[in-house]
Short mmCIF file of C-alpha atoms in Angstrom, two decimals:
data_model
loop_
_atom_site.label_atom_id
_atom_site.label_comp_id
_atom_site.label_asym_id
_atom_site.label_seq_id
_atom_site.Cartn_x
_atom_site.Cartn_y
_atom_site.Cartn_z
CA MET L 203 77.03 113.77 98.37
CA ARG L 204 75.41 117.49 98.72
CA LEU L 205 72.58 115.68 100.40
CA THR L 206 74.59 113.62 102.82
CA SER L 207 76.64 116.55 103.69
CA GLY L 208 73.60 118.69 104.38
CA PHE L 209 72.07 115.86 106.58
CA LEU L 210 75.21 115.52 108.72
CA SER L 211 75.69 119.43 109.00
CA HIS L 212 72.08 120.83 109.60
CA VAL L 213 69.86 117.85 110.84
CA PHE L 214 72.00 115.05 112.23
CA ALA L 215 74.29 117.45 114.21
CA ARG L 216 71.56 118.95 116.02
CA GLY L 217 69.45 115.83 116.36
CA ASP L 218 69.58 112.49 118.50
CA SER L 219 69.15 108.75 118.29
CA ALA L 220 65.74 109.01 116.52
CA HIS L 221 67.86 109.99 113.09
CA LEU L 222 69.89 107.05 113.25
CA PRO L 223 67.82 105.09 110.76
CA VAL L 224 67.77 107.75 108.45
CA LEU L 225 71.37 108.33 108.65
CA TYR L 226 71.76 104.58 108.10
CA SER L 227 69.79 104.38 105.07
CA ILE L 228 71.59 107.53 103.43
CA LEU L 229 75.16 106.26 104.06
CA GLU L 230 73.87 102.89 102.62
CA ASP L 231 72.47 104.48 99.33
CA LEU L 232 75.54 106.77 99.31
CA ALA L 233 78.00 103.84 99.14
CA GLN L 234 76.11 101.97 96.62
CA LEU L 235 75.90 105.16 94.30
CA ALA L 236 79.48 105.79 94.75
CA ILE L 237 80.50 102.00 93.94
CA LEU L 238 78.23 102.26 90.64
CA ALA L 239 79.65 105.74 89.94
CA ASP L 240 83.65 104.39 90.30
CA GLU L 241 82.46 101.11 87.96
CA GLU L 242 81.32 103.71 85.34
CA SER L 243 84.35 105.93 85.73
CA ALA L 244 86.76 102.93 85.38
CA LYS L 245 85.07 101.93 82.08
CA ASP L 246 85.57 105.41 80.68
CA GLY L 247 89.36 105.41 81.89
CA HIS L 248 88.64 108.20 84.32
CA ILE L 249 89.95 108.65 87.84
CA VAL L 250 88.15 106.20 90.33
CA GLU L 251 87.50 108.69 93.46
CA HIS L 252 83.85 108.34 94.24
CA LEU L 253 83.93 105.83 96.99
CA GLN L 254 86.89 107.47 98.86
CA ARG L 255 84.99 110.78 98.70
CA ALA L 256 82.04 108.98 100.05
CA MET L 257 83.96 107.49 103.23
CA GLN L 258 84.68 111.15 104.14
CA HIS L 259 81.01 111.25 104.99
CA PHE L 260 81.19 108.07 106.87
CA GLN L 261 84.09 109.33 109.00
CA SER L 262 82.04 112.30 109.60
CA ALA L 263 79.05 110.44 110.61
CA PHE L 264 81.15 108.25 112.88
CA ALA L 265 82.78 111.18 114.55
CA SER L 266 79.43 112.96 114.82
CA CYS L 267 78.24 109.65 116.75
CA MET L 268 81.26 109.54 119.19
CA GLY L 269 81.29 113.16 119.82
CA ASP L 270 77.66 113.18 121.07
CA ARG L 271 77.39 114.58 124.67
CA ASN L 272 73.80 113.60 125.20
CA PRO L 273 73.70 112.40 128.70
CA ASP L 274 70.40 110.41 127.99
CA ARG L 275 71.68 107.10 126.73
CA LEU L 276 68.56 106.22 124.96
CA ARG L 277 68.87 109.47 122.95
CA SER L 278 72.33 109.48 122.52
CA LYS L 279 73.87 108.96 119.11
CA LYS L 280 76.91 107.11 120.38
CA ALA L 281 74.73 103.92 119.93
CA GLY L 282 75.00 104.37 116.10
CA ALA L 283 78.86 104.83 115.61
CA LEU L 284 79.38 100.91 115.30
CA HIS L 285 76.51 100.35 113.14
CA VAL L 286 78.13 103.07 110.77
CA VAL L 287 81.47 101.36 110.86
CA ASN L 288 79.63 97.82 110.11
CA VAL L 289 77.94 99.86 106.98
CA GLN L 290 81.77 100.73 105.89
CA MET L 291 83.11 97.23 106.56
CA ARG L 292 80.37 95.79 103.98
CA VAL L 293 81.22 98.49 101.46
CA PHE L 294 85.08 97.97 101.68
CA PHE L 295 84.58 94.05 101.27
CA ARG L 296 82.30 94.50 98.45
CA ALA L 297 84.64 97.07 96.74
CA ASP L 298 87.81 95.16 97.79
CA GLN L 299 89.25 98.16 99.59
CA THR L 300 91.92 96.27 101.88
CA ALA L 301 93.94 99.16 102.47
CA LEU L 302 90.99 101.01 103.91
CA ILE L 303 89.68 98.04 105.76
CA ALA L 304 92.96 97.61 107.94
CA LYS L 305 92.89 101.55 108.69
CA LEU L 306 89.57 101.34 109.74
CA PHE L 307 89.96 98.26 112.13
CA GLU L 308 92.95 99.97 113.62
CA THR L 309 90.86 103.22 114.49
CA VAL L 310 87.95 101.33 115.72
CA ASP L 311 89.73 98.72 117.84
CA HIS L 312 91.45 101.74 119.53
CA ARG L 313 88.08 103.03 120.51
CA LEU L 314 86.89 99.79 121.71
CA ARG L 315 89.78 99.35 123.94
CA HIS L 316 90.03 102.75 125.35
CA ASP L 317 86.21 103.97 125.14
CA SER L 318 83.86 100.98 124.85
CA SER L 319 81.78 102.00 127.89
CA ASN L 320 80.66 105.03 125.90
CA MET L 321 80.17 103.77 122.31
CA ALA L 322 76.99 102.22 123.53
CA ALA L 323 76.73 99.95 121.02
CA THR L 324 73.91 97.44 120.50
CA ALA L 325 74.87 93.68 120.87
CA ALA L 326 73.82 92.98 117.27
CA ASP L 327 76.45 95.68 116.07
CA ILE L 328 79.12 94.17 118.23
CA VAL L 329 78.39 90.71 116.93
CA THR L 330 78.42 92.33 113.33
CA TYR L 331 81.61 93.98 113.56
CA ARG L 332 83.44 90.89 115.01
CA TYR L 333 81.96 89.02 111.92
CA TRP L 334 83.88 91.44 109.73
CA TYR L 335 87.00 91.45 112.10
CA ALA L 336 87.04 87.78 111.29
CA ARG L 337 86.66 88.13 107.65
CA ASP L 338 89.77 90.55 107.76
CA CYS L 339 91.82 87.89 109.68
CA LEU L 340 90.78 85.32 106.94
CA LEU L 341 92.05 87.98 104.28
CA ASN L 342 95.31 88.16 106.13
CA ASP L 343 95.81 84.34 106.65
CA ARG L 344 95.35 85.05 110.46
CA TYR L 345 93.37 81.88 111.06
CA VAL L 346 93.50 81.09 114.58
CA ASP L 347 91.96 84.46 115.22
CA ALA L 348 89.42 84.01 112.67
CA ARG L 349 88.17 80.86 114.13
CA TYR L 350 88.03 82.39 117.42
CA TRP L 351 85.70 85.25 116.48
CA LEU L 352 83.78 83.24 114.02
CA GLU L 353 83.11 80.99 116.92
CA PHE L 354 82.13 84.09 119.07
CA VAL L 355 79.93 85.09 116.51
CA LEU L 356 78.12 81.84 116.15
CA GLU L 357 77.46 81.38 119.66
CA GLU L 358 76.00 84.91 120.02
CA LEU L 359 73.91 84.92 116.89
CA PRO L 360 69.90 84.14 117.77
CA VAL L 361 69.15 80.99 116.13
CA LYS L 362 65.53 80.91 117.62
CA GLY L 363 62.61 83.30 117.97
CA ALA L 364 62.50 85.02 114.74
CA GLN L 365 59.00 86.05 113.85
CA GLY L 366 57.64 85.86 110.39
CA ASP L 367 59.18 84.33 107.20
CA GLU L 368 61.54 87.30 106.16
CA ALA L 369 63.01 87.20 109.90
CA GLN L 370 63.86 83.32 110.03
CA MET L 371 65.05 83.56 106.33
CA ARG L 372 67.50 86.49 107.63
CA MET L 373 68.31 84.45 110.74
CA ARG L 374 69.30 81.14 108.61
CA ARG L 375 71.35 83.43 106.28
CA ASN L 376 73.43 85.03 108.90
CA VAL L 377 74.08 81.58 110.47
CA GLU L 378 74.94 80.39 106.83
CA TRP L 379 77.50 83.03 106.22
CA VAL L 380 79.33 82.47 109.61
CA LEU L 381 79.34 78.69 108.90
CA ARG L 382 80.77 79.16 105.40
CA SER L 383 83.98 80.46 106.90
CA LEU L 384 84.05 78.46 110.04
CA ILE L 385 83.58 75.15 108.46
CA PRO L 386 86.75 74.91 106.58
CA LEU L 387 88.71 76.34 109.76
CA ARG L 388 87.39 73.61 111.80
CA ILE L 389 88.13 71.21 108.99
CA ALA L 390 91.76 72.23 109.03
CA ALA L 391 91.93 71.88 112.88
CA GLY L 392 90.66 68.01 112.39
CA THR L 393 87.23 68.46 113.04
CA LEU L 394 84.85 67.27 110.00
CA PRO L 395 81.26 68.64 109.79
CA THR L 396 78.39 66.29 110.17
CA ASN L 397 76.20 65.36 107.31
CA ASP L 398 73.27 66.84 108.84
CA LEU L 399 75.01 70.23 109.10
CA LEU L 400 76.00 70.31 105.59
CA ALA L 401 72.61 69.13 104.40
CA SER L 402 70.86 72.26 106.30
CA SER L 403 72.21 74.48 103.50
CA PRO L 404 72.63 73.49 99.76
CA ARG L 405 75.28 76.21 99.22
CA LEU L 406 77.29 74.60 102.23
CA GLU L 407 76.83 71.34 100.85
CA ALA L 408 77.92 72.26 97.46
CA LEU L 409 81.11 73.90 98.66
CA TYR L 410 82.24 71.41 101.49
CA ALA L 411 80.81 67.96 100.91
CA PRO L 412 83.38 67.13 98.18
CA VAL L 413 86.02 68.39 100.52
CA VAL L 414 84.93 66.32 103.36
CA ALA L 415 84.29 63.01 101.11
CA SER L 416 87.99 63.68 99.89
CA LEU L 417 89.16 63.26 103.38
CA ILE L 418 87.12 60.40 104.27
CA LYS L 419 88.14 58.52 101.33
CA THR L 420 91.82 59.84 101.14
CA ASP L 421 90.74 60.75 97.64
CA LEU L 422 92.94 63.66 96.20
CA GLN L 423 91.38 63.42 92.66
CA THR L 424 87.95 64.35 93.71
CA PHE L 425 89.41 67.41 96.16
CA ASP L 426 91.40 68.50 93.08
CA ALA L 427 88.50 68.39 90.72
CA HIS L 428 86.17 70.21 93.16
CA LEU L 429 88.57 73.03 93.45
CA ALA L 430 89.22 73.11 89.67
CA ASN L 431 85.35 73.87 89.36
CA PRO L 432 85.50 77.62 88.31
CA ASP L 433 82.33 78.17 90.17
CA VAL L 434 83.71 76.91 93.45
CA GLU L 435 86.83 78.70 93.03
CA ARG L 436 85.25 82.02 92.44
CA HIS L 437 82.87 81.65 95.21
CA LEU L 438 86.03 80.95 97.68
CA THR L 439 88.15 83.67 96.03
CA ASN L 440 85.14 86.06 97.10
CA VAL L 441 84.82 85.19 100.57
CA CYS L 442 88.73 84.98 101.12
CA LEU L 443 88.58 81.29 101.57
CA LEU L 444 90.45 79.79 98.67
CA ASP L 445 94.11 79.76 100.17
CA LEU L 446 92.84 78.04 103.33
CA VAL L 447 90.75 75.47 101.63
CA ARG L 448 93.46 74.62 99.29
CA SER L 449 95.69 74.14 102.25
CA ILE L 450 93.25 71.41 103.60
CA ARG L 451 94.64 69.21 100.65
CA TRP L 452 97.66 68.44 102.94
CA LEU L 453 95.27 66.78 105.25
CA VAL L 454 94.03 64.55 102.48
CA VAL L 455 97.88 63.79 101.52
CA ARG L 456 98.43 63.10 105.37
CA ARG L 457 95.62 60.41 105.54
CA VAL L 458 96.98 58.94 102.11
CA VAL L 459 100.59 58.38 103.41
CA LYS L 460 99.23 57.14 106.94
CA LYS L 461 97.20 54.48 104.98
CA ALA L 462 100.12 53.44 103.22
CA TRP L 463 102.13 53.40 106.65
CA LEU L 464 99.63 51.00 107.88
CA VAL L 465 99.42 48.84 105.07
CA ALA L 466 103.14 48.58 105.30
CA GLY L 467 102.91 47.32 108.73
CA ALA L 468 102.87 50.57 110.85
CA GLY L 469 106.75 50.22 111.60
CA THR L 470 109.30 53.01 111.97
CA ARG L 471 110.62 52.58 108.33
CA LEU L 472 108.43 53.29 105.30
CA ARG L 473 109.59 53.05 101.80
CA LEU L 474 109.28 56.40 99.69
CA ASP L 475 107.90 54.27 96.72
CA HIS L 476 105.10 52.74 98.93
CA CYS L 477 104.17 56.60 99.41
CA GLN L 478 104.67 57.46 95.58
CA MET L 479 102.23 54.48 94.71
CA ALA L 480 99.48 55.61 97.37
CA LEU L 481 99.74 59.18 96.19
CA SER L 482 99.40 58.17 92.52
CA VAL L 483 96.44 56.00 92.99
CA SER L 484 94.78 58.62 95.22
CA GLN L 485 95.36 61.49 92.61
CA GLY L 486 94.43 59.40 89.78
CA SER L 487 97.71 60.18 87.98
CA GLU L 488 101.55 59.52 88.29
CA VAL L 489 103.32 61.43 91.06
CA GLY L 490 107.16 61.58 90.58
CA GLY L 491 109.68 60.26 93.13
CA VAL L 492 110.69 64.13 93.83
CA GLU L 493 107.22 65.21 94.25
CA THR L 494 106.57 62.39 96.90
CA GLU L 495 109.71 62.98 98.62
CA ALA L 496 108.80 66.84 98.69
CA ALA L 497 105.12 66.10 99.98
CA VAL L 498 106.34 63.96 102.78
CA SER L 499 108.87 66.55 103.89
CA THR L 500 106.32 69.28 103.92
CA LEU L 501 104.08 66.90 106.18
CA ILE L 502 107.02 66.37 108.58
CA ALA L 503 107.74 70.40 108.60
CA MET L 504 104.14 70.87 109.05
CA GLY L 505 104.13 68.80 112.39
CA LEU L 506 101.56 66.31 110.73
CA MET L 507 104.15 63.36 110.75
CA THR L 508 107.03 62.87 113.33
CA GLY L 509 110.27 61.49 111.37
CA TYR L 510 112.71 62.63 108.65
CA VAL L 511 113.55 61.60 105.12
CA SER L 512 116.44 59.56 104.21
CA THR L 513 117.05 60.41 100.45
CA HIS L 514 120.07 58.07 100.25
CA HIS L 515 117.93 54.95 101.28
CA GLN L 516 114.82 56.33 100.07
CA LEU L 517 113.09 55.94 103.24
CA VAL L 518 111.12 57.70 105.57
CA VAL L 519 112.39 57.07 108.94
CA LEU L 520 109.45 57.59 111.55
CA ALA L 521 109.20 57.90 115.51
CA LYS L 522 108.00 54.94 117.51
CA ALA L 523 105.40 57.05 119.34
CA ASN L 524 103.01 59.76 118.10
CA THR L 525 103.84 58.89 114.60
CA PHE L 526 100.85 60.92 113.04
CA PRO L 527 100.13 63.44 115.76
CA LYS L 528 96.43 64.61 115.85
CA VAL L 529 95.82 67.59 113.77
CA GLN L 530 94.26 69.55 116.84
CA ASP L 531 97.71 69.40 118.68
CA GLN L 532 99.27 70.92 115.70
CA LEU L 533 96.89 73.76 115.21
CA TYR L 534 98.91 76.80 115.75
CA THR L 535 101.94 75.39 114.19
CA THR L 536 100.25 74.06 111.14
CA PHE L 537 98.24 77.24 110.76
CA GLU L 538 101.31 79.44 110.69
CA LEU L 539 103.07 77.20 108.31
CA TRP L 540 99.99 77.49 106.07
CA ASP L 541 100.46 81.31 106.36
CA VAL L 542 103.97 81.11 104.96
CA TRP L 543 102.80 78.55 102.53
CA ASN L 544 99.92 80.38 101.07
CA LYS L 545 102.21 83.85 100.70
CA THR L 546 104.92 81.70 98.97
CA LEU L 547 102.20 80.56 96.47
CA ARG L 548 101.11 84.21 95.75
CA THR L 549 104.73 85.56 95.46
#
């Protein structure tokens, strides 16, 4: 850390944009060493504080970039401010420092709103920052915002023109990272990915092909078995997507109940035991009457069905029109209810 402090005080403070690549390299190495040091300290039962101390140097670097008064925009260090933040974000997400993430976004968003013209950030740094912002939205169950910014990032990412194998690999990896989070958000909004899109990446196919198949085939058993896979669960947890993908199960339940309704004649009355039988077949195990009533009531509360449950008559009384509203029409309501549902599961 003395090397970083010395560089910031004696070299970078007097330098210009030519020193930015050196700054980035030093900060990334500092962060990696701090994480390793904290891991070793935790094993020995010592206080874990190296990463927090390292972040003080990140803050100094950010302040030094933002405080540059060089009138030459090509030589100004302000262009490096957002890049420093992006390095911090990558470190925070890797180290699971959620409290630090929230504080940093609050600081930078204030700067972007009031001083965006002076930050002189590159387009690549702005897109990267919005990617991390979308990841934070996912972390806090703000799914509508997450989808908006991930679609922004996907539109801005270069998908052609990369020269060399390494550049093309990096380009494909970046697109895959965005799609990894965007695909379940689009599924939750009622848009299924194409087979060609999933086949373009073995990792995406392994994660989401069973989810799509479960929806198409109204197969709860396949869906549950997929999420019970420890590798799938661990991967989705690491990228803050497990709660969202679990919530997609309600769309499978909706399709199962809708199929039972169609088989029963698509009227305004649907017996609960018909729903119970359909859910039991789809799940591959017996579903109880109370569980069935709770599932149907939840679909109605989410806006995925229109009607009410008559417990006394063991019937679902359905609306004549728009009995099963389009998922897209219920996007905001459904996401808000999923936020509540996910937080309830975690308490």
